[in-house]
Coordinates of C-alpha atoms in Angstrom, one line a residue:
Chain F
X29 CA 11.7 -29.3 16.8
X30 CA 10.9 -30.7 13.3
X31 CA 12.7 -29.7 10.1
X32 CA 9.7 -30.8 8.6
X33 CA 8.4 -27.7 5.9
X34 CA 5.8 -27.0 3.3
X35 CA 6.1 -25.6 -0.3
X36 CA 5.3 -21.4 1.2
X37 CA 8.2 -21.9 3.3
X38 CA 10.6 -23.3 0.2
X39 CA 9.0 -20.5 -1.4
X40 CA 10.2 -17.6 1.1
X41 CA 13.6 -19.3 1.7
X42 CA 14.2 -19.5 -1.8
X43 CA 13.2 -15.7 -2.1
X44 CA 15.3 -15.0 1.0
X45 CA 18.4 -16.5 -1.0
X46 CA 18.4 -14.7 -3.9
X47 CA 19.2 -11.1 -1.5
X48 CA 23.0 -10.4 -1.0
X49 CA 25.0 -8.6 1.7
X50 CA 24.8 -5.1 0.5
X51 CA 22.0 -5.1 -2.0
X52 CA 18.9 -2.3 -1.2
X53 CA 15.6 -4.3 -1.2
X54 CA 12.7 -2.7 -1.0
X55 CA 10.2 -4.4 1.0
X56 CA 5.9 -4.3 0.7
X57 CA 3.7 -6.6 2.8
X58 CA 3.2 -10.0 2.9
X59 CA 5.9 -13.1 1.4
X60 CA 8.3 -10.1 0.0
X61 CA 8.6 -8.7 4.1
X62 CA 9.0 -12.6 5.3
X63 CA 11.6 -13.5 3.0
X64 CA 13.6 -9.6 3.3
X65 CA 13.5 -9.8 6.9
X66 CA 15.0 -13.9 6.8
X67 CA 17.6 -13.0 4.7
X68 CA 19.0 -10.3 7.0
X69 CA 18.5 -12.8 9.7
X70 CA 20.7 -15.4 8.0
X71 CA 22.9 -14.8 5.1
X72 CA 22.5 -11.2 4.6
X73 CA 22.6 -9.5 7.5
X74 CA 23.7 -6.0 6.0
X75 CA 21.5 -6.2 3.1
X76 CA 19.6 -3.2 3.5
X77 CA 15.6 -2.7 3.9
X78 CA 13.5 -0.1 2.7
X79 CA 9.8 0.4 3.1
X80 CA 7.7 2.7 1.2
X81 CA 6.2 4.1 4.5
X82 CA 9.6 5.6 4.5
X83 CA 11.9 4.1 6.6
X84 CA 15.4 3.7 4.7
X85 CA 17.6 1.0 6.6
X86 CA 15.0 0.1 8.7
X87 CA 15.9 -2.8 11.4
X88 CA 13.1 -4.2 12.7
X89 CA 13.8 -6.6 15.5
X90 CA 10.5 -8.4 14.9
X91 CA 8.7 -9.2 11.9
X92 CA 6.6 -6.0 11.3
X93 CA 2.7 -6.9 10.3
X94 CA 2.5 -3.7 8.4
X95 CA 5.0 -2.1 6.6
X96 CA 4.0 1.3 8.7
X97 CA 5.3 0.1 12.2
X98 CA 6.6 2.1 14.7
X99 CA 9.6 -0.4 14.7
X100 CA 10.7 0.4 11.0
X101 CA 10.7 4.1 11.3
X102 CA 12.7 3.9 15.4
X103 CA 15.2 1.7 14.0
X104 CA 15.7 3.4 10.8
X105 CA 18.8 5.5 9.1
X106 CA 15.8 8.2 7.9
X107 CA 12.3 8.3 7.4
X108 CA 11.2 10.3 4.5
X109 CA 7.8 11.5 3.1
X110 CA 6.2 9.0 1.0
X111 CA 6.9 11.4 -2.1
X112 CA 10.4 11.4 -1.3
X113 CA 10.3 8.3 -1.4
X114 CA 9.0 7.5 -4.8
X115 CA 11.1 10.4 -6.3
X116 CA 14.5 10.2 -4.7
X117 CA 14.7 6.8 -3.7
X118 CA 12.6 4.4 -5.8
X119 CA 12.0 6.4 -9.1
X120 CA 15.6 7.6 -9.3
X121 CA 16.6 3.9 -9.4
X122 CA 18.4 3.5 -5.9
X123 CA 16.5 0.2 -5.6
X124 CA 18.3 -3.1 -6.2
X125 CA 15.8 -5.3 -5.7
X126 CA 12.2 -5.4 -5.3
X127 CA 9.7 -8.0 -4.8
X128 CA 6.6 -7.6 -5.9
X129 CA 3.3 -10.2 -5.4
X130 CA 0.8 -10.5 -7.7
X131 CA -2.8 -11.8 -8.1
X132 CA -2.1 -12.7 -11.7
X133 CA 1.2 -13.0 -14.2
X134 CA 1.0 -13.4 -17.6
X135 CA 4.2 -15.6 -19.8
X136 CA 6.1 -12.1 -19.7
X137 CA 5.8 -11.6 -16.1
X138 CA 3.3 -8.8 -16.4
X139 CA 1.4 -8.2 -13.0
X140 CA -2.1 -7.5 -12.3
X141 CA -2.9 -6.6 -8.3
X142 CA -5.7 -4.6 -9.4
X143 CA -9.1 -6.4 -10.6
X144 CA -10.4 -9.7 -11.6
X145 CA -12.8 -9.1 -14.6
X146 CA -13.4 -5.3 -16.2
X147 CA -12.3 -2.5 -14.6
X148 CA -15.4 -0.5 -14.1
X149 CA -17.6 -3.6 -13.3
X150 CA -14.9 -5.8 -11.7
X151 CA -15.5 -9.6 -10.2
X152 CA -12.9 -9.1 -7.8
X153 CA -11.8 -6.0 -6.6
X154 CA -7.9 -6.4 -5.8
X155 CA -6.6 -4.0 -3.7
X156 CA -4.9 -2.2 -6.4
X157 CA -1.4 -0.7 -7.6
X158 CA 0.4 0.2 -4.4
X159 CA 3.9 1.2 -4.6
X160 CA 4.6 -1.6 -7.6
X161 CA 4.6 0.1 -10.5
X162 CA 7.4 2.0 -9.7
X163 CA 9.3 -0.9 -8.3
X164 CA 8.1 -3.0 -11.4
X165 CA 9.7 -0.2 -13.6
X166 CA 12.7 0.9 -11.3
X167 CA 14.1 -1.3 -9.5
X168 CA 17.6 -3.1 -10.2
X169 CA 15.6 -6.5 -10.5
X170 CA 12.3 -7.4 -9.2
X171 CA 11.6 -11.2 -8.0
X172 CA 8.5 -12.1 -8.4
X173 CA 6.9 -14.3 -5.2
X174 CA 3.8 -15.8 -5.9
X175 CA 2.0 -19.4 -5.7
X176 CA 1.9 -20.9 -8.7
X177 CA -1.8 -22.3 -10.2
X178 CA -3.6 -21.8 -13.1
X179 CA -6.2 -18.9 -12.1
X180 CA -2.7 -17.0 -11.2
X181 CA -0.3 -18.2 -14.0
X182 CA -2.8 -16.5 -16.8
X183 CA -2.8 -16.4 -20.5
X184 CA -3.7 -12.8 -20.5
X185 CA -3.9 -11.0 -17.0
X186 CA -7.0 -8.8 -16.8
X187 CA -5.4 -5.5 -15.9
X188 CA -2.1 -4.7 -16.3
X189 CA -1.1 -2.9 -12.7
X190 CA 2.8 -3.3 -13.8
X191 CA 4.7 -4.2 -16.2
X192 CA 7.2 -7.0 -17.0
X193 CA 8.3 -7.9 -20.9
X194 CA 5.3 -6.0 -22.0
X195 CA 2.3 -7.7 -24.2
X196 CA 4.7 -9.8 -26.2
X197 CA 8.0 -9.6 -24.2
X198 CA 9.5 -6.6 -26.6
X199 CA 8.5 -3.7 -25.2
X200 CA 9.5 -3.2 -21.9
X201 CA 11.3 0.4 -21.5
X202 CA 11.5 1.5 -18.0
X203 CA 15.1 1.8 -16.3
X204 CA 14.9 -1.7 -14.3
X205 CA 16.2 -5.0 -15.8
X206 CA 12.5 -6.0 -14.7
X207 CA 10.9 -9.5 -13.5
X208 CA 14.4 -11.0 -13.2
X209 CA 12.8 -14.2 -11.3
X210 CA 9.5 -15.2 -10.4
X211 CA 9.8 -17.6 -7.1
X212 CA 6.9 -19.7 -7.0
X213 CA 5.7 -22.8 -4.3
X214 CA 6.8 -25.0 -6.8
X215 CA 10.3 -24.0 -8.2
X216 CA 11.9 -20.7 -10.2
X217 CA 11.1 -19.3 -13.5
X218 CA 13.1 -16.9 -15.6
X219 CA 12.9 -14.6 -18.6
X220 CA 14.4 -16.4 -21.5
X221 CA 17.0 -14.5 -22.4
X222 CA 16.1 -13.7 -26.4
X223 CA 12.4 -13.7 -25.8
X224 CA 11.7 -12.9 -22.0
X225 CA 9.2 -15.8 -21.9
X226 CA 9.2 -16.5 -18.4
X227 CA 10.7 -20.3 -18.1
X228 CA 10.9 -22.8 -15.5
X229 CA 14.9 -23.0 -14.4
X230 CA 14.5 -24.6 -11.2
X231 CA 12.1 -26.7 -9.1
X232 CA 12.1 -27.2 -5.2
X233 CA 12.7 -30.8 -3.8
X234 CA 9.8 -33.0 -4.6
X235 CA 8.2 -31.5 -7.4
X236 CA 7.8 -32.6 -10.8
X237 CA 8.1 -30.3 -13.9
X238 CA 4.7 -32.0 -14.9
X239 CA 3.1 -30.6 -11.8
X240 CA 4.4 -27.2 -12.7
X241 CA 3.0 -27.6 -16.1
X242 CA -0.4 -28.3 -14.3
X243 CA -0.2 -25.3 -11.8
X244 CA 0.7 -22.9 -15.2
X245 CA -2.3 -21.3 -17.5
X246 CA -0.1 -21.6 -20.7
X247 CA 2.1 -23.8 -22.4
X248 CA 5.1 -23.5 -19.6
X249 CA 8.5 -23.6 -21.3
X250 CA 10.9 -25.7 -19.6
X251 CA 15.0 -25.1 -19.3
X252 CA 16.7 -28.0 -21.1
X253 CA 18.9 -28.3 -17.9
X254 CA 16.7 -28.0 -15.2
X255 CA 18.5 -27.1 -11.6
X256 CA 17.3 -28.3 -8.0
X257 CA 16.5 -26.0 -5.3
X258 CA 18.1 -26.8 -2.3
X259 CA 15.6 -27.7 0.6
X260 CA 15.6 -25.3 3.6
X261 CA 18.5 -25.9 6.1
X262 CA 17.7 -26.4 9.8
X263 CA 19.0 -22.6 10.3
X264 CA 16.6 -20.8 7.5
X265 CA 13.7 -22.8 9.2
X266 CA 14.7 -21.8 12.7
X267 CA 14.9 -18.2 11.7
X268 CA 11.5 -18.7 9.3
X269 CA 9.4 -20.0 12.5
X270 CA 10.9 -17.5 15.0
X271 CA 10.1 -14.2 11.9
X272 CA 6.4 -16.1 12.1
X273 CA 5.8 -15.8 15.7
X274 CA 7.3 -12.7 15.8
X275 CA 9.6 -13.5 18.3
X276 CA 12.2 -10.2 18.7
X277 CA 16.0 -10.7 17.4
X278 CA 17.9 -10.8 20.2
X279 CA 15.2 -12.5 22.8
Chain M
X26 CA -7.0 29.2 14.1
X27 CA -5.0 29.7 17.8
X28 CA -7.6 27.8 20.2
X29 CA -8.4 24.8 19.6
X30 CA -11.7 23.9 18.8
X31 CA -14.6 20.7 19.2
X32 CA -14.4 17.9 17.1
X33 CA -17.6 17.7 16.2
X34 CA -17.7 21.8 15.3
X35 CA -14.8 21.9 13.0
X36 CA -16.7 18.9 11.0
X37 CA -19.8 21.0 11.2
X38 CA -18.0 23.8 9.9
X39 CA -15.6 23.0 7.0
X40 CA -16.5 19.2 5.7
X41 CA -19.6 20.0 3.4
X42 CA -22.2 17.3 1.1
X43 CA -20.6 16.5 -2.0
X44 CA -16.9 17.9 -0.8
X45 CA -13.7 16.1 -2.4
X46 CA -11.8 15.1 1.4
X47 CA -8.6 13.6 1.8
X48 CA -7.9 12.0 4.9
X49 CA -4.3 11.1 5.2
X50 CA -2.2 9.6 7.8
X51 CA 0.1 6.2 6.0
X52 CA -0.4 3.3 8.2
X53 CA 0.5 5.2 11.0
X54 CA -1.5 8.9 12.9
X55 CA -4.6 8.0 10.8
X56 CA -7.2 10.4 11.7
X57 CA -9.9 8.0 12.5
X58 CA -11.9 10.1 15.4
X59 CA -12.5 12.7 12.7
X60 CA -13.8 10.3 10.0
X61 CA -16.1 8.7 12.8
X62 CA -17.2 12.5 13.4
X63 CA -17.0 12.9 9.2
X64 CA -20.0 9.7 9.6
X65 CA -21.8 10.8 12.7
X66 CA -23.1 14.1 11.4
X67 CA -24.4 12.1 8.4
X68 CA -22.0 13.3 5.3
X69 CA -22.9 12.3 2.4
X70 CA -21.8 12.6 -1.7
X71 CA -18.4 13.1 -0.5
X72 CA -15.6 11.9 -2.9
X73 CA -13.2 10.4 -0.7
X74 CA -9.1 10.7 -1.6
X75 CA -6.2 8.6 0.5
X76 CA -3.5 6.5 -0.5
X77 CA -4.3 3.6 1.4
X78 CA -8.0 3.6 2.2
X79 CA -7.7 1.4 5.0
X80 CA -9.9 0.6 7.9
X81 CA -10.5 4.2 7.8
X82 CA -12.3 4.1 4.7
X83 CA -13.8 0.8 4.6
X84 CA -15.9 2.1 7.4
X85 CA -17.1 5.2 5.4
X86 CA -17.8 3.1 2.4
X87 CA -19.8 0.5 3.8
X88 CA -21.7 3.7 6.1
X89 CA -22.8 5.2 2.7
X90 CA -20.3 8.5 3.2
X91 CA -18.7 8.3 -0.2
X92 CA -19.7 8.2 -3.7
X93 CA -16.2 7.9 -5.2
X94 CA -13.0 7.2 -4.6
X95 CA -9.1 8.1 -5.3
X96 CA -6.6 6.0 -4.4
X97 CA -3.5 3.9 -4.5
X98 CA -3.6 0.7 -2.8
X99 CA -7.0 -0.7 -1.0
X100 CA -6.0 -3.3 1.3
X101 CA -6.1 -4.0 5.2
X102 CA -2.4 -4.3 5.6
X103 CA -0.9 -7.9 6.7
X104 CA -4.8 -9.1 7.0
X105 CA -6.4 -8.9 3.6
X106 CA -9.0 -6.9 1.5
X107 CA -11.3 -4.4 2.6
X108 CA -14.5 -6.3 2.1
X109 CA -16.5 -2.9 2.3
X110 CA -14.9 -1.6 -0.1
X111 CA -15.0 -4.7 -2.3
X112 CA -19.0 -4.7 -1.7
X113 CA -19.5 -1.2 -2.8
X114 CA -17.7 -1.6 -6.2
X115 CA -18.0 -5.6 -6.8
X116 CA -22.2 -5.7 -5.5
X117 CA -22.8 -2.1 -5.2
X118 CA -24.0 -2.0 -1.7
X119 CA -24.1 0.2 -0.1
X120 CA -24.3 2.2 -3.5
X121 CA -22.2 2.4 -6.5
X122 CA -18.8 3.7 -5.6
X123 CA -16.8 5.0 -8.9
X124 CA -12.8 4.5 -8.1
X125 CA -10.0 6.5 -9.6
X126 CA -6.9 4.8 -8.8
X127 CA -3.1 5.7 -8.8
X128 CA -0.1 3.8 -7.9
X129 CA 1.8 5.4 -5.1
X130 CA 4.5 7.8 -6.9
X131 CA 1.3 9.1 -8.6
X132 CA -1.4 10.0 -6.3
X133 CA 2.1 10.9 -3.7
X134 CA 2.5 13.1 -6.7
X135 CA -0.7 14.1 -7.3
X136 CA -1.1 16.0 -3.8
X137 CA 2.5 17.5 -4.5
X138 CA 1.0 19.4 -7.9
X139 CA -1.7 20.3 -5.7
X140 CA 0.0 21.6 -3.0
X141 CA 2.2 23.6 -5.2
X142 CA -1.0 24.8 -7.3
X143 CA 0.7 22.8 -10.2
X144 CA -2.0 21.7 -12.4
X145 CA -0.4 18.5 -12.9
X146 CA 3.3 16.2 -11.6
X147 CA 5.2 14.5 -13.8
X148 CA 6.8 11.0 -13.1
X149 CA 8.4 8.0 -15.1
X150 CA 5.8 5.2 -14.0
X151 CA 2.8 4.1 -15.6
X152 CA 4.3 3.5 -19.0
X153 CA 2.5 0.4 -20.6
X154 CA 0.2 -0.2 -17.6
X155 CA -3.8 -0.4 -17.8
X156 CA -3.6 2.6 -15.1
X157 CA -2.9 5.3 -18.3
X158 CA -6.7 4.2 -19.5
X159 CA -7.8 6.5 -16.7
X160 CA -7.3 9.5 -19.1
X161 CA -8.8 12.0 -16.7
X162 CA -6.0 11.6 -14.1
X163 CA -3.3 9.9 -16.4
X164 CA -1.6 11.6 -19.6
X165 CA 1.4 11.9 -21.0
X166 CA 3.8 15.2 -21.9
X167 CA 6.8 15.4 -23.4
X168 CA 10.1 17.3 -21.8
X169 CA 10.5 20.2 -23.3
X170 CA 14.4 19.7 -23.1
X171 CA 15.5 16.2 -23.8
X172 CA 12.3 14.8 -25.5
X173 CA 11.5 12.4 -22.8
X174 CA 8.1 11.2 -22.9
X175 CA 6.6 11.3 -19.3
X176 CA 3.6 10.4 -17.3
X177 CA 1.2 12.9 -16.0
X178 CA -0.9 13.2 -13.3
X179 CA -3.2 15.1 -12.7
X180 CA -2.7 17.4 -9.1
X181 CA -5.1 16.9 -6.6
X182 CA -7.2 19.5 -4.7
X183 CA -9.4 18.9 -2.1
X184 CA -11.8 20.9 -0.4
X185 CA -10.5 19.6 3.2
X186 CA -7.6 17.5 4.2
X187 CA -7.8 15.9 7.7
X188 CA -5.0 14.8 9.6
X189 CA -3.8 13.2 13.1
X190 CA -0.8 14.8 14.8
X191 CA 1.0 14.8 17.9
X192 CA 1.2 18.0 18.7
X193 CA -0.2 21.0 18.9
X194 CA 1.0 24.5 21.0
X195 CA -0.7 27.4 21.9
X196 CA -0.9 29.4 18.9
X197 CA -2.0 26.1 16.9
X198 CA 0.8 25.2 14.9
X199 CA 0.9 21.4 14.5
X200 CA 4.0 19.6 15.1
X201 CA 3.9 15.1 13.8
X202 CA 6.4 13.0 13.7
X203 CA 7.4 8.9 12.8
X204 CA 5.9 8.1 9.4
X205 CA 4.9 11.6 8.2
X206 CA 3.4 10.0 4.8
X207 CA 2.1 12.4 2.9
X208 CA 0.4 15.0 5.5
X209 CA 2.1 17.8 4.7
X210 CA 1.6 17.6 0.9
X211 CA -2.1 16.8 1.3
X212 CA -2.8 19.9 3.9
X213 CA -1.4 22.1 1.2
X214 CA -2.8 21.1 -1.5
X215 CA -6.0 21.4 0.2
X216 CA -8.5 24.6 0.5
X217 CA -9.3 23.6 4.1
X218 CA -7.0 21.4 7.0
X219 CA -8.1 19.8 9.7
X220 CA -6.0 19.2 12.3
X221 CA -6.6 16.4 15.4
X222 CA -3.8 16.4 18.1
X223 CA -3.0 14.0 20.8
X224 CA -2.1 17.2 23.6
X225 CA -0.8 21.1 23.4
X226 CA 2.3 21.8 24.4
X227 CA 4.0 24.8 25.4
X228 CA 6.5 24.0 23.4
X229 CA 7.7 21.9 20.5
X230 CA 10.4 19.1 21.9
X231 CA 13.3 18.8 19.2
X232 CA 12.4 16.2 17.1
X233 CA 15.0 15.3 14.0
X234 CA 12.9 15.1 10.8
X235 CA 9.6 16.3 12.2
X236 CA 6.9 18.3 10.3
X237 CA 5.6 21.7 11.3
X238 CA 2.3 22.8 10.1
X239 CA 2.2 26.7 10.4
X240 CA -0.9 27.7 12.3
X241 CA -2.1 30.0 9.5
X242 CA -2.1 26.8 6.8
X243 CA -4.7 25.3 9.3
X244 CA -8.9 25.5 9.7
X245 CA -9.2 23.9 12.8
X246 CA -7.0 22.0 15.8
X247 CA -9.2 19.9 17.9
X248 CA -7.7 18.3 20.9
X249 CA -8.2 14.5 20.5
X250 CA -6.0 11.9 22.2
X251 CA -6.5 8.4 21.1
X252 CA -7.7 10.3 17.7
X253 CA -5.6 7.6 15.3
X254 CA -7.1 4.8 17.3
X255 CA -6.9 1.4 15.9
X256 CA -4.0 3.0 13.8
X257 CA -1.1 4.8 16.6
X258 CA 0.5 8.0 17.2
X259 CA 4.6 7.1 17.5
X260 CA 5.3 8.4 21.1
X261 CA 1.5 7.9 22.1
X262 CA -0.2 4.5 21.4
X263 CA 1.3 1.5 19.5
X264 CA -1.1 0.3 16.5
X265 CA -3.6 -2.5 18.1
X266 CA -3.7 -4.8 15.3
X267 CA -5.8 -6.9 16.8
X268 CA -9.0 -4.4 15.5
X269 CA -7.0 -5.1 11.8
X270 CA -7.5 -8.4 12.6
X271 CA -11.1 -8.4 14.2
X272 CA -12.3 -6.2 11.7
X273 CA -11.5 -8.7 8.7
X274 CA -14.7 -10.7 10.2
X275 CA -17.0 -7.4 11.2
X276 CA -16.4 -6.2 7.5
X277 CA -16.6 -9.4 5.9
X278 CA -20.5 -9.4 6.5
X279 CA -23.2 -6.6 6.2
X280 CA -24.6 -7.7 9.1
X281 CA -22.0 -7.9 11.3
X282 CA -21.0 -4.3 9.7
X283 CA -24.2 -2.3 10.5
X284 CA -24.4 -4.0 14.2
X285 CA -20.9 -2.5 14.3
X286 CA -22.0 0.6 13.5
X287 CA -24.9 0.7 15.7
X288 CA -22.6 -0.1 18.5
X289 CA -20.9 3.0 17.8
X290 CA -23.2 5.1 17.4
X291 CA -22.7 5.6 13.6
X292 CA -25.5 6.2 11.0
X293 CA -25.9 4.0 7.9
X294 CA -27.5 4.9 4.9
X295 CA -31.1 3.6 5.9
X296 CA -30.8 6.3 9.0
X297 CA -29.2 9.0 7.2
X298 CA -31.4 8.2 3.8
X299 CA -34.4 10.7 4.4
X300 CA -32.3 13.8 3.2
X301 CA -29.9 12.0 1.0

């Protein structure tokens, strides 16, 4: 086998790193279930998964497609009702982490997932808010997956589905510490910590902060020290490819 | 209701032009035979509540059932968007579709007021997002005891709520199990339930976390196996996610939409149009 990869697969590795032994993650469909499930498969494996469907410690021994599979709520500590689980588990704040995608961000990681355009006469209609608010607002930290270009990475986002830093970074309130990192195909940006603008800390092998400047729809800040992602290891890309074909855990 | 009753007559009898239905069922036990049914008999006006719209939905949008919308999160999960969907509100077709949308914790919380006969829930979210613009479903109160400002939603009532369980036994209480979603809170918060069932039982098996729908909470239980079909029934069917798949292409154009529902028997709005 190759240990050839592309930038989405740096991306979910990276995201897959940043989940620790322990940590609750709550997990929605797409990069955020890809990257939950390969950290449990590699580094992590009793960081804990929960899916809004319910399932709480679910255990899936293949790579669910949707986060309602009859694997998640079978392997499972509990299933609860859907508004037990935005009550007691994710509004109460026992969420560590959540990831969270987004169809645009804004500079202070402000999320819109719900239309392109006006609301009531929208150019793209986005599938909408889902579980993220809450996790936006509740969660421990939220990462932030998401490719980065310039119809994504947005001056102003259209709609504001959840929020980050707020309109100018000072007035988030909600209970979480909020958009902690936002993981991209190019490298890692973080809040700056006296103004929350989001700014690039870290960029995956091969890419050049220029490029990132290119691929962002503001002036992107830049860390002064800028760190290197470390490329995927031979064992994240073996467990990435098997979580793909959805081939079961112990097979 | 004890005996269990045809499909097609419990439709006839309880899901009425113009009625607010919620058809509920998260990811998994998604009542899909009774929306089919909901289509065949040519509803129409109906304002249409779920969570996740899914498959289920797209279907009765792009058939011309609905004429709004409340919901949460409008995607085909794992596949993509929901192009009938996006074609009703983006280009209008079949008609205009108005949408009222929630996140999760707030429509989940929605049918909880409702079932409760609440007139509204109260949550943290929604603070400083574009969702609180919706001032007709979205407000704010503050706690009478600490000061707290919270969000407010506003409950949700349908006329019906139509579910998929597992079970049923002879006296027509409804036993489901798995992913239970939010079933129980839409039945109750409902005026009328409908209830499809994969088989009747004598009696309910222990099952740990299961929910029990009292017989006299219920309008109808119609015998239905296969009834969640292309979503599953945990114990039954497992979902066949190749349909999610295949129907990303059938949705994706009119066309290929309206063959689909000829294939199945399923009126669009040109057919159903002479007594809309």
């Amino acid at each position: 086998m190759s240990d050839s990869w592309e930038s989405a697969d740096m991306m979910n590795v990276a995201a897959a790193r940043e989940l620790h032994d322990g940590d609750v993650c709550l997990v929605g469909v797409g990069p955020p279930n890809l990257a939950a499930n390969l950290a449990r498969r590699t580094h992590a494996p009793a960081c804990r998964l929960v899916y809004e469907s319910g399932a709480i410690d679910a255990r899936p021994r293949r790579l669910p497609l949707s986060i309602g599979d009859d694997d998640l709520a079978a392997t499972a500590t509990a299933v609860v009702s859907v508004p037990e689980m935005f009550n007691y588990w994710v509004g109460a704040g026992r969420i560590d982490v959540g990831f969270l995608g987004a169809a645009q961000i804004d500079r202070f990681g402000n999320l819109n997932t719900t239309v392109i355009g006006d609301h009531d006469n929208p150019r793209t209609r986005l599938p909408g808010a889902g579980g993220a608010p809450e996790i936006a607002a509740s969660a421990g930290r939220v990462i932030v997956i998401v490719k980065q270009s310039p119809r994504t990475f947005v001056e102003q986002v259209d709609f504001v589905s959840s929020v980050g830093y707020g309109p100018t970074g000072r007035e988030r309130r909600a209970r979480g510490a909020g958009p902690t990192l936002v993981i991209t195909d190019h490298g890692v940006l973080e809040p700056d910590p006296d103004t929350n603008e989001l700014t690039l800390t870290r960029l995956h092998p091969g890419v050049t902060v220029e490029q990132a400047r290119q691929a962002t729809g503001w002036a992107l800040k830049v860390a002064d020290s800028i760190k290197q992602v470390d490329p995927p290891t031979a064992a994240e890309l073996t467990a990435l490819r098997r979580l793909r074909n959805r081939e079961p855990v112990d097979a | 209701m004890p005996r269990p009753v045809p499909l097609g007559e419990a439709i006839a009898a309880h899901v009425h032009d113009g009625d607010t239905v919620a058809l509920e069922g998260f990811t998994h036990l998604i009542p899909f035979a009774a929306a089919h049914e909901i289509a065949r008999q040519g509803r129409r006006h109906l304002t249409l509540v779920r969570m996740t719209p899914d498959l289920v939905y797209d279907q009765l949008i792009g058939l011309g059932v609905a004429d709004e919308l409340v919901f949460s999160y409008g995607g085909n999960p794992g596949v993509g968007s929901l192009h009938r969907f996006r074609d009703a509100v983006e280009r209008h077709w079949p008609h205009r579709l108005v949408v009222h949308e929630h996140s999760h914790a707030g429509l989940a919380n929605a049918y909880v007021a409702g079932a409760a006969r609440l007139p509204f829930a109260v949550l943290r979210g929604y603070r400083g997002t574009d969702l609180e613009e919706q001032r007709d479903i979205v407000g704010r109160v503050t706690c009478p005891f600490t000061g707290e400002e919270l969000a407010a939603v506003k409950a949700v009532n349908p006329d019906v709520a139509v579910i998929h369980a597992q079970l049923a036994d002879r006296d027509g209480n409804v036993m489901l199990w798995g992913i239970t979603g939010v079933q129980r809170e839409a039945v109750l918060a409902a005026q009328q339930a409908i209830v499809t069932v994969e088989e009747v039982v004598d009696e309910f098996p222990e099952r740990t976390g299961a929910v029990v729908l009292p017989n006299w909470v219920l309008s109808a239980v119609c015998v239905v196996p296969g009834g969640a079909w292309p979503s599953y029934a945990a114990g039954y069917s497992v979902r066949d996610n190749d349909f999610y798949q295949q129907w990303d292409a059938v949705s994706r154009d009119r066309e290929a939409f309206l063959a689909w529902a000829r294939e199945n028997g399923l009126p669009t709005t040109e057919e159903v149009g002479a007594h809309v």
